[in-house]
């Protein structure tokens, strides 16, 4: 049987990735590199330079690992948005160039939707409530009426961003999430922090300010990390529970870069038991920003008959999760 | 007799019969996956807050279940059982005019709260009950707050908007329009600032 092969390019923020996936759902390769600024946050221009510098070799590595040639690629998928403009444009340019050069179709993928669908591929979930947590996003999403609807999200900063900013304040490198998780295990004293849930939305800025204040008061860093994790993840658990109770769905999916956190996973596992729903945490290699999820979503869209002309393929930095018609689920 | 009628996000709801009458027993269970201090703090504050705010809302003219007893050791509230249906489940069965009528009433109820500087905190269509006489009741006041600012009221409206677009996507425009109209008519000129704050909040969490 002939299989279709898709090359997916991801480059919405600080990571560039190339993944090769077949239409039977096998990930043949998934290569990526993340820009790690020596200090401060991500500068969009530097990140886009990172992508243009390393992109071609990452793509070559992906092909090599998959054991295929450029001519074996049936179509190209790319992350059209949402994300940082310069990064999106650099990635889209590579995708368009390859599409023209190889004379294969181009498919535009929504980055957030791709995080959900790669989780569904791995878990075989049909219709989950998804907790999507990363550096730039904290959303609780579920499918309804032809779209992935955002039932709840952060009203200010994303959880990953909150952890990174806090980490910088505490003198940690980027990304700070894994360091916070490690130190939190050594924390013993819980310090109360603002717990801010509004319906199915939440807010982290007040907690961040209060956590910085604990640091200035000389509270040991492990205790701060412990208190921050327990509070921040408790809030996520609550909005996930509200979404499950409201939608009555039977599956809970954890995806995005912060899905790598074991404590968050443990808490959401507890949520799933309480509501008697299935739970899956996306495996570490598919959790963060990478090309395999873009390729897989590209396959879903291609098989549903969707491709895009290069002349229509301008990037969409503000493309929201709920703005795309999910034709392959209709 | 104790009958489980709903498993909520933070509580279990039973219907019980006493003195030949039905009551709701709302129990905020312990969540073993949360850190114990957070768990007990939430159970305690939400229970006492709900208890108080159900009565405060009632004095502001909003239909809410009356509270008969509260147990802060076990985190339970005993309150009226409202014989009716969740508005969420009713929406698809209503005529356009009926739907509009309930949305106007929903908007008016939220305005009555806001007039008294109270926010509901979780104003979804799951937390509205329509009784057999077509009266609208507001329930679930665990996230409700007093001394509400324009920001807090704006968030309340934002949550209504969000609930309509996610749960009633095919009717969201007419439902939102009617709800906002009921709200504005009831609140008068003060509504303007809150409505523009709602728009501002909506943009904050998104890509723009």
Coordinates of C-alpha atoms in Angstrom, one line a residue:
Chain A
X1 CA 0.0 0.0 0.0
X2 CA 1.2 3.4 -0.9
X3 CA 1.6 5.9 2.0
X4 CA 1.7 9.6 1.8
X5 CA 4.7 11.4 3.4
X6 CA 4.4 14.8 4.8
X7 CA 7.2 17.1 5.9
X8 CA 6.1 19.5 8.6
X9 CA 7.9 22.7 9.5
X10 CA 7.3 24.3 12.9
X11 CA 8.7 27.8 13.7
X12 CA 6.3 29.9 15.6
X13 CA 8.5 31.0 18.4
X14 CA 12.0 30.1 19.8
X15 CA 12.0 26.5 18.4
X16 CA 12.5 25.4 14.8
X17 CA 11.5 21.8 14.0
X18 CA 11.1 19.5 11.0
X19 CA 9.1 16.3 11.3
X20 CA 8.3 13.6 8.8
X21 CA 5.1 11.7 9.3
X22 CA 3.1 9.3 7.1
X23 CA -0.6 9.2 6.7
X24 CA -0.9 6.0 8.7
X25 CA 0.3 8.1 11.7
X26 CA 4.0 6.9 11.9
X27 CA 6.4 9.6 13.0
X28 CA 9.5 8.8 10.9
X29 CA 11.6 11.6 12.3
X30 CA 11.2 14.7 14.4
X31 CA 14.2 17.0 14.6
X32 CA 14.3 20.4 16.3
X33 CA 16.5 23.0 18.0
X34 CA 15.6 25.6 20.5
X35 CA 17.1 29.1 20.8
X36 CA 18.4 29.6 24.3
X37 CA 19.1 33.3 24.9
X38 CA 22.1 33.9 27.1
X39 CA 20.0 36.4 29.0
X40 CA 16.5 37.9 28.9
X41 CA 13.6 36.6 26.9
X42 CA 13.2 35.7 23.2
X43 CA 13.8 38.5 20.7
X44 CA 11.7 37.8 17.6
X45 CA 14.4 38.8 15.2
X46 CA 17.1 36.7 16.9
X47 CA 14.7 33.7 16.9
X48 CA 13.9 34.1 13.2
X49 CA 17.6 34.3 12.5
X50 CA 18.1 31.1 14.4
X51 CA 15.5 29.5 12.2
X52 CA 17.0 30.6 9.0
X53 CA 20.5 29.7 10.1
X54 CA 19.7 26.2 11.4
X55 CA 16.5 25.4 9.4
X56 CA 18.1 23.8 6.3
X57 CA 20.3 21.5 8.3
X58 CA 17.5 20.5 10.6
X59 CA 15.4 19.6 7.6
X60 CA 18.2 17.6 6.1
X61 CA 18.7 15.7 9.4
X62 CA 15.0 14.9 9.5
X63 CA 15.1 13.5 6.0
X64 CA 18.2 11.5 6.8
X65 CA 16.7 10.1 10.0
X66 CA 13.6 9.1 8.2
X67 CA 15.6 7.5 5.5
X68 CA 14.0 9.3 2.6
X69 CA 14.9 11.8 -0.1
X70 CA 13.4 15.1 -1.0
X71 CA 11.6 13.4 -3.9
X72 CA 9.7 11.1 -1.5
X73 CA 7.9 14.1 0.1
X74 CA 4.3 14.2 -1.0
X75 CA 3.4 17.6 0.5
X76 CA 4.7 20.3 2.9
X77 CA 2.9 21.5 6.0
X78 CA 3.9 24.6 7.9
X79 CA 2.9 26.5 11.1
X80 CA 1.0 29.5 9.7
X81 CA 0.3 30.9 13.1
X82 CA -0.2 32.0 15.8
X83 CA 3.2 33.2 16.8
X84 CA 5.9 35.7 16.4
X85 CA 5.7 37.4 12.9
X86 CA 9.4 37.2 12.0
X87 CA 9.6 33.5 13.0
X88 CA 6.5 32.6 11.1
X89 CA 7.6 34.4 8.0
X90 CA 11.0 32.7 8.0
X91 CA 9.4 29.3 8.4
X92 CA 6.7 29.9 5.8
X93 CA 9.4 31.0 3.3
X94 CA 11.2 27.7 3.7
X95 CA 8.0 25.8 3.3
X96 CA 7.0 27.8 0.1
X97 CA 10.4 27.4 -1.4
X98 CA 10.3 23.6 -0.9
X99 CA 6.8 23.4 -2.2
X100 CA 7.8 25.2 -5.4
X101 CA 11.1 23.4 -5.8
X102 CA 9.7 19.9 -5.3
X103 CA 6.4 20.8 -7.0
X104 CA 4.3 19.5 -4.2
X105 CA 1.2 21.0 -2.4
X106 CA 1.4 23.3 0.6
X107 CA -0.8 22.9 3.7
X108 CA -1.2 25.6 6.3
X109 CA -1.5 24.4 9.9
X110 CA -2.7 26.1 13.1
X111 CA 0.0 25.6 15.7
X112 CA -2.4 25.2 18.7
X113 CA -4.7 22.8 16.8
X114 CA -1.6 20.7 15.9
X115 CA -0.7 20.3 19.6
X116 CA -4.2 18.9 20.2
X117 CA -4.2 16.5 17.2
X118 CA -0.8 15.1 17.8
X119 CA -2.0 14.2 21.3
X120 CA -5.1 12.6 19.8
X121 CA -2.9 10.6 17.5
X122 CA -0.8 9.3 20.3
X123 CA -3.7 8.6 22.8
X124 CA -6.3 7.5 20.2
X125 CA -8.6 9.9 22.0
X126 CA -11.6 10.9 19.9
X127 CA -13.0 14.0 21.6
X128 CA -11.0 15.2 24.6
X129 CA -11.0 18.2 26.8
X130 CA -7.5 19.5 26.1
X131 CA -5.2 21.3 28.6
X132 CA -2.7 23.1 26.3
X133 CA 0.1 24.6 28.3
X134 CA 3.3 26.1 27.0
X135 CA 5.5 29.2 27.1
X136 CA 2.9 31.2 25.2
X137 CA -0.4 29.5 25.8
X138 CA -2.6 28.3 28.7
X139 CA -5.9 27.1 27.2
X140 CA -8.6 24.6 28.0
X141 CA -10.0 23.5 24.6
X142 CA -12.7 21.2 23.4
X143 CA -14.3 20.5 20.1
X144 CA -17.8 21.7 19.5
X145 CA -19.8 22.7 16.4
X146 CA -17.0 22.3 13.8
X147 CA -14.3 24.2 15.8
X148 CA -11.9 23.7 18.6
X149 CA -13.4 26.1 21.2
X150 CA -11.4 27.8 23.9
X151 CA -13.5 27.2 27.0
X152 CA -10.9 28.9 29.2
X153 CA -7.6 30.5 29.0
X154 CA -5.2 32.8 30.9
X155 CA -6.4 36.4 31.2
X156 CA -2.8 37.7 31.3
X157 CA 0.4 35.6 31.0
X158 CA 0.8 31.9 30.0
X159 CA 2.0 29.4 32.6
X160 CA 5.3 28.7 30.8
X161 CA 6.0 32.4 30.5
X162 CA 5.2 32.9 34.2
X163 CA 7.7 30.1 35.1
X164 CA 10.4 31.6 32.8
X165 CA 10.0 35.1 34.2
X166 CA 10.1 33.8 37.7
X167 CA 13.1 31.7 36.9
X168 CA 14.9 34.7 35.5
X169 CA 14.2 36.5 38.7
X170 CA 15.5 33.6 40.8
X171 CA 18.7 33.4 38.7
X172 CA 17.8 30.3 36.6
X173 CA 18.6 29.7 33.0
X174 CA 16.1 29.4 30.1
X175 CA 13.8 27.5 30.0
X176 CA 13.2 27.7 33.8
X177 CA 10.3 25.2 34.0
X178 CA 12.4 22.0 34.4
X179 CA 14.6 23.7 37.0
X180 CA 11.5 24.9 39.0
X181 CA 10.1 21.4 38.9
X182 CA 13.4 19.9 40.2
X183 CA 13.8 22.5 43.0
X184 CA 10.1 22.2 44.0
X185 CA 10.7 18.6 45.0
X186 CA 13.1 19.9 47.7
X187 CA 10.6 22.5 48.9
X188 CA 9.0 21.8 52.3
X189 CA 7.2 24.9 53.4
X190 CA 4.1 26.1 51.5
X191 CA 3.6 29.9 51.3
X192 CA 0.2 31.1 50.3
X193 CA 0.0 32.8 46.9
X194 CA -2.9 34.4 45.1
X195 CA -5.1 31.7 43.6
X196 CA -7.1 33.4 40.8
X197 CA -9.7 31.4 38.9
X198 CA -12.5 33.3 37.1
X199 CA -15.0 30.9 35.7
X200 CA -13.0 28.8 33.3
X201 CA -10.3 31.5 33.0
X202 CA -7.4 32.1 35.2
X203 CA -4.7 34.7 35.9
X204 CA -1.1 34.3 36.8
X205 CA 0.2 37.8 37.0
X206 CA -0.8 38.4 40.7
X207 CA 0.8 35.1 41.7
X208 CA 4.0 36.0 39.8
X209 CA 4.3 39.3 41.7
X210 CA 3.7 37.7 45.0
X211 CA 6.3 35.0 44.3
X212 CA 8.9 37.6 43.4
X213 CA 8.0 39.3 46.7
X214 CA 8.7 36.0 48.6
X215 CA 12.1 35.9 47.0
X216 CA 12.9 39.5 48.1
X217 CA 11.9 38.5 51.6
X218 CA 14.5 35.8 51.7
X219 CA 12.2 32.7 51.4
X220 CA 14.3 29.8 50.2
X221 CA 14.0 29.2 46.4
X222 CA 12.8 25.5 46.7
X223 CA 9.9 26.7 48.9
X224 CA 9.0 29.3 46.3
X225 CA 9.1 26.8 43.5
X226 CA 7.0 24.4 45.5
X227 CA 4.4 27.0 46.4
X228 CA 4.3 28.3 42.8
X229 CA 3.8 24.9 41.3
X230 CA 1.1 23.8 43.7
X231 CA -0.9 27.0 43.3
X232 CA -0.4 27.4 39.5
X233 CA -1.2 23.7 38.7
X234 CA -4.1 23.7 41.2
X235 CA -5.7 26.5 39.2
X236 CA -5.2 24.6 36.0
X237 CA -6.8 21.5 37.5
X238 CA -9.8 23.6 38.6
X239 CA -10.5 25.0 35.1
X240 CA -10.0 21.6 33.6
X241 CA -12.6 20.2 36.0
X242 CA -15.0 23.0 35.2
X243 CA -14.6 22.3 31.5
X244 CA -15.2 18.5 32.0
X245 CA -18.2 19.2 34.2
X246 CA -19.6 21.7 31.6
X247 CA -18.9 19.7 28.4
X248 CA -19.4 16.2 29.9
X249 CA -16.6 14.9 27.7
X250 CA -14.9 11.6 28.6
X251 CA -11.3 12.2 27.9
X252 CA -8.7 14.6 29.3
X253 CA -5.5 15.4 27.3
X254 CA -2.5 17.3 28.5
X255 CA -0.3 18.8 25.7
X256 CA 2.2 21.5 25.1
X257 CA 5.7 22.1 26.5
X258 CA 4.6 22.3 30.1
X259 CA 3.0 18.8 29.7
X260 CA 6.5 17.6 30.5
X261 CA 6.0 18.5 34.1
X262 CA 5.4 15.4 36.2
X263 CA 3.7 17.2 39.1
X264 CA 1.1 18.8 36.7
X265 CA 0.6 15.4 35.2
X266 CA 0.0 13.8 38.6
X267 CA -2.6 16.5 39.5
X268 CA -4.5 16.2 36.2
X269 CA -4.4 12.4 36.6
X270 CA -6.2 12.9 39.9
X271 CA -8.7 15.1 38.2
X272 CA -9.4 12.4 35.6
X273 CA -10.0 9.8 38.3
X274 CA -12.4 12.0 40.2
X275 CA -14.5 12.6 37.1
X276 CA -14.0 9.0 35.8
X277 CA -12.6 10.1 32.4
X278 CA -9.6 8.8 30.5
X279 CA -6.3 10.7 30.8
X280 CA -3.3 11.1 28.5
X281 CA -0.2 13.2 28.8
X282 CA 1.6 13.7 25.5
X283 CA 5.1 12.1 25.5
X284 CA 8.0 14.4 26.0
X285 CA 9.2 14.3 22.4
X286 CA 5.8 15.4 21.1
X287 CA 5.0 17.8 23.9
X288 CA 6.9 20.9 22.9
X289 CA 7.0 22.7 19.6
X290 CA 8.1 20.3 16.9
X291 CA 7.5 19.5 13.2
X292 CA 5.8 16.1 13.6
X293 CA 2.7 17.7 15.0
X294 CA 2.6 20.1 12.0
X295 CA 3.1 17.2 9.6
X296 CA 0.4 15.1 11.2
X297 CA -2.1 18.0 11.2
X298 CA -1.1 18.6 7.6
X299 CA -2.0 15.0 6.7
X300 CA -5.4 15.4 8.4
X301 CA -6.1 18.5 6.4
X302 CA -4.7 17.2 3.1
X303 CA -6.8 14.1 3.4
X304 CA -9.9 16.2 4.0
X305 CA -9.1 18.0 0.7
X306 CA -7.4 21.1 2.0
X307 CA -4.3 22.7 0.5
X308 CA -3.3 26.3 0.1
X309 CA -1.9 28.4 -2.8
X310 CA 1.3 30.1 -2.2
X311 CA -0.2 33.4 -3.1
X312 CA -2.8 32.9 -0.2
X313 CA -0.3 31.7 2.3
X314 CA 0.6 34.8 4.2
X315 CA 1.3 34.1 7.9
X316 CA -1.4 34.7 10.6
X317 CA 0.4 35.8 13.9
X318 CA -2.9 36.2 15.7
X319 CA -4.6 33.1 14.4
X320 CA -6.8 31.9 17.3
X321 CA -7.6 28.2 18.0
X322 CA -11.3 28.8 17.4
X323 CA -10.9 30.5 14.1
X324 CA -10.2 27.5 12.0
X325 CA -12.9 25.2 10.6
X326 CA -11.9 21.7 11.6
X327 CA -13.0 20.1 8.3
X328 CA -11.4 16.7 9.1
X329 CA -13.6 16.2 12.2
X330 CA -16.8 17.4 10.6
Chain B
X1 CA -33.2 9.4 51.0
X2 CA -30.2 10.8 49.3
X3 CA -29.9 10.9 45.5
X4 CA -26.8 12.0 43.6
X5 CA -27.9 14.5 40.9
X6 CA -24.7 16.1 39.7
X7 CA -20.9 15.8 39.9
X8 CA -19.7 19.4 39.6
X9 CA -16.3 20.8 39.1
X10 CA -15.7 21.3 42.8
X11 CA -18.6 19.6 44.5
X12 CA -21.1 16.8 44.5
X13 CA -24.8 17.7 44.5
X14 CA -27.3 15.5 46.2
X15 CA -31.1 15.8 46.3
X16 CA -32.4 14.8 49.7
X17 CA -35.9 14.5 51.1
X18 CA -36.7 15.8 54.5
X19 CA -39.9 16.9 56.1
X20 CA -41.8 15.9 53.0
X21 CA -39.8 18.3 50.9
X22 CA -36.8 18.2 48.5
X23 CA -33.5 19.9 49.3
X24 CA -30.1 20.2 47.7
X25 CA -27.1 19.1 49.6
X26 CA -23.9 20.5 48.1
X27 CA -20.8 18.9 49.3
X28 CA -17.3 20.1 48.5
X29 CA -15.3 17.0 48.7
X30 CA -11.6 16.8 49.4
X31 CA -9.4 16.6 46.3
X32 CA -6.4 14.4 47.2
X33 CA -4.4 15.5 44.2
X34 CA -4.2 19.1 45.5
X35 CA -1.8 20.2 48.1
X36 CA -3.7 19.8 51.4
X37 CA -3.4 23.5 52.5
X38 CA -4.8 24.7 49.1
X39 CA -7.5 22.1 49.2
X40 CA -8.8 22.9 52.7
X41 CA -8.5 26.6 52.1
X42 CA -10.6 26.4 48.9
X43 CA -13.2 24.1 50.5
X44 CA -13.6 26.4 53.4
X45 CA -13.6 29.8 51.6
X46 CA -15.8 28.6 48.8
X47 CA -18.4 27.1 51.1
X48 CA -18.7 30.1 53.4
X49 CA -18.6 32.4 50.4
X50 CA -21.4 30.6 48.6
X51 CA -23.5 30.5 51.6
X52 CA -23.2 34.3 52.2
X53 CA -23.4 35.3 48.5
X54 CA -26.6 33.3 47.9
X55 CA -28.3 35.4 50.5
X56 CA -26.7 38.7 49.4
X57 CA -27.8 38.1 45.8
X58 CA -31.3 37.4 47.1
X59 CA -31.4 40.7 48.9
X60 CA -30.3 42.4 45.6
X61 CA -33.4 40.9 44.0
X62 CA -32.0 37.9 42.2
X63 CA -33.7 34.6 42.5
X64 CA -31.3 32.2 44.3
X65 CA -31.9 29.1 46.4
X66 CA -32.5 29.8 50.1
X67 CA -29.8 28.4 52.5
X68 CA -31.0 26.3 55.4
X69 CA -27.8 25.0 56.9
X70 CA -24.1 25.1 56.5
X71 CA -21.5 22.7 57.9
X72 CA -18.0 24.1 57.8
X73 CA -16.5 20.9 59.2
X74 CA -17.7 18.8 56.4
X75 CA -18.1 21.7 53.9
X76 CA -21.7 21.1 53.0
X77 CA -24.6 23.5 52.3
X78 CA -28.3 22.6 52.6
X79 CA -30.4 24.7 50.3
X80 CA -33.6 24.9 48.3
X81 CA -34.0 22.3 45.5
X82 CA -35.2 24.2 42.4
X83 CA -37.5 22.0 40.3
X84 CA -36.4 22.9 36.8
X85 CA -33.9 22.5 34.0
X86 CA -30.5 24.0 33.4
X87 CA -30.8 26.8 30.9
X88 CA -28.0 25.2 28.8
X89 CA -30.1 22.1 28.2
X90 CA -33.2 24.2 27.4
X91 CA -31.7 26.5 24.8
X92 CA -32.2 24.3 21.7
X93 CA -35.9 23.6 22.6
X94 CA -37.0 27.3 22.9
X95 CA -38.5 29.6 20.3
X96 CA -36.6 32.7 19.3
X97 CA -38.8 34.9 21.5
X98 CA -38.6 32.6 24.5
X99 CA -34.8 32.4 24.2
X100 CA -34.5 36.2 23.9
X101 CA -36.8 36.6 27.0
X102 CA -34.6 34.4 29.1
X103 CA -31.4 36.1 27.9
X104 CA -32.9 39.5 28.8
X105 CA -33.7 38.2 32.2
X106 CA -30.2 36.7 32.6
X107 CA -28.7 40.1 31.7
X108 CA -31.0 41.9 34.2
X109 CA -30.1 39.5 37.0
X110 CA -26.4 40.0 36.4
X111 CA -27.1 43.8 36.3
X112 CA -28.9 43.5 39.7
X113 CA -25.8 41.9 41.2
X114 CA -23.4 44.4 39.6
X115 CA -25.6 47.3 40.9
X116 CA -24.9 45.9 44.4
X117 CA -21.2 45.6 43.5
X118 CA -21.4 41.8 43.5
X119 CA -20.0 39.6 40.7
X120 CA -21.2 36.0 40.2
X121 CA -17.8 34.7 39.1
X122 CA -19.0 31.8 36.9
X123 CA -22.0 33.0 34.9
X124 CA -22.4 30.1 32.5
X125 CA -25.6 28.8 31.1
X126 CA -25.0 25.7 33.3
X127 CA -25.5 27.9 36.4
X128 CA -29.0 29.1 35.4
X129 CA -32.1 27.1 36.2
X130 CA -35.5 27.7 34.6
X131 CA -38.2 26.4 36.8
X132 CA -41.6 25.0 35.9
X133 CA -43.1 28.5 36.0
X134 CA -40.5 29.8 33.6
X135 CA -38.7 31.8 36.3
X136 CA -34.9 32.1 36.1
X137 CA -32.7 31.2 39.0
X138 CA -29.0 31.9 39.5
X139 CA -27.0 29.1 41.3
X140 CA -23.4 28.2 42.1
X141 CA -22.0 31.3 43.9
X142 CA -18.7 29.7 45.0
X143 CA -16.7 32.2 42.9
X144 CA -18.9 35.2 43.7
X145 CA -17.3 38.3 45.2
X146 CA -18.4 41.5 47.0
X147 CA -17.0 45.0 46.6
X148 CA -16.6 44.4 42.9
X149 CA -14.7 46.8 40.8
X150 CA -15.3 47.7 37.1
X151 CA -12.6 45.2 36.2
X152 CA -14.3 42.4 38.1
X153 CA -17.7 43.2 36.5
X154 CA -16.0 43.3 33.1
X155 CA -14.6 39.8 33.7
X156 CA -18.1 38.6 34.7
X157 CA -19.4 39.9 31.3
X158 CA -16.4 38.4 29.5
X159 CA -17.2 35.0 31.0
X160 CA -20.8 35.3 29.7
X161 CA -19.5 36.1 26.3
X162 CA -17.1 33.2 26.5
X163 CA -19.8 30.8 27.7
X164 CA -22.1 31.7 24.8
X165 CA -19.4 31.4 22.1
X166 CA -18.2 28.0 23.3
X167 CA -21.5 26.4 24.3
X168 CA -24.1 28.1 22.1
X169 CA -21.9 29.0 19.1
X170 CA -24.8 28.8 16.6
X171 CA -27.0 31.2 18.6
X172 CA -24.2 33.2 20.3
X173 CA -24.9 36.5 18.5
X174 CA -28.6 36.8 19.3
X175 CA -28.1 35.4 22.9
X176 CA -25.3 37.8 23.6
X177 CA -27.2 40.8 22.1
X178 CA -30.3 40.0 24.3
X179 CA -28.2 39.4 27.4
X180 CA -26.3 42.7 27.0
X181 CA -29.5 44.5 26.3
X182 CA -31.1 43.2 29.5
X183 CA -28.0 44.2 31.3
X184 CA -27.7 47.7 29.9
X185 CA -31.4 48.5 30.2
X186 CA -31.2 47.6 33.9
X187 CA -27.9 49.2 34.7
X188 CA -28.3 52.4 32.8
X189 CA -25.3 54.6 31.9
X190 CA -22.9 52.7 34.2
X191 CA -23.1 49.8 31.8
X192 CA -20.9 51.6 29.2
X193 CA -17.7 51.5 31.2
X194 CA -18.2 47.8 32.1
X195 CA -19.0 46.8 28.5
X196 CA -15.9 48.5 27.1
X197 CA -13.8 46.8 29.9
X198 CA -15.3 43.5 28.8
X199 CA -13.9 44.1 25.2
X200 CA -10.6 45.1 26.6
X201 CA -10.3 41.9 28.8
X202 CA -11.3 39.8 25.8
X203 CA -8.4 41.1 23.8
X204 CA -5.8 40.6 26.6
X205 CA -5.5 36.9 26.6
X206 CA -5.5 36.6 22.9
X207 CA -3.3 37.1 19.9
X208 CA -3.6 40.6 18.5

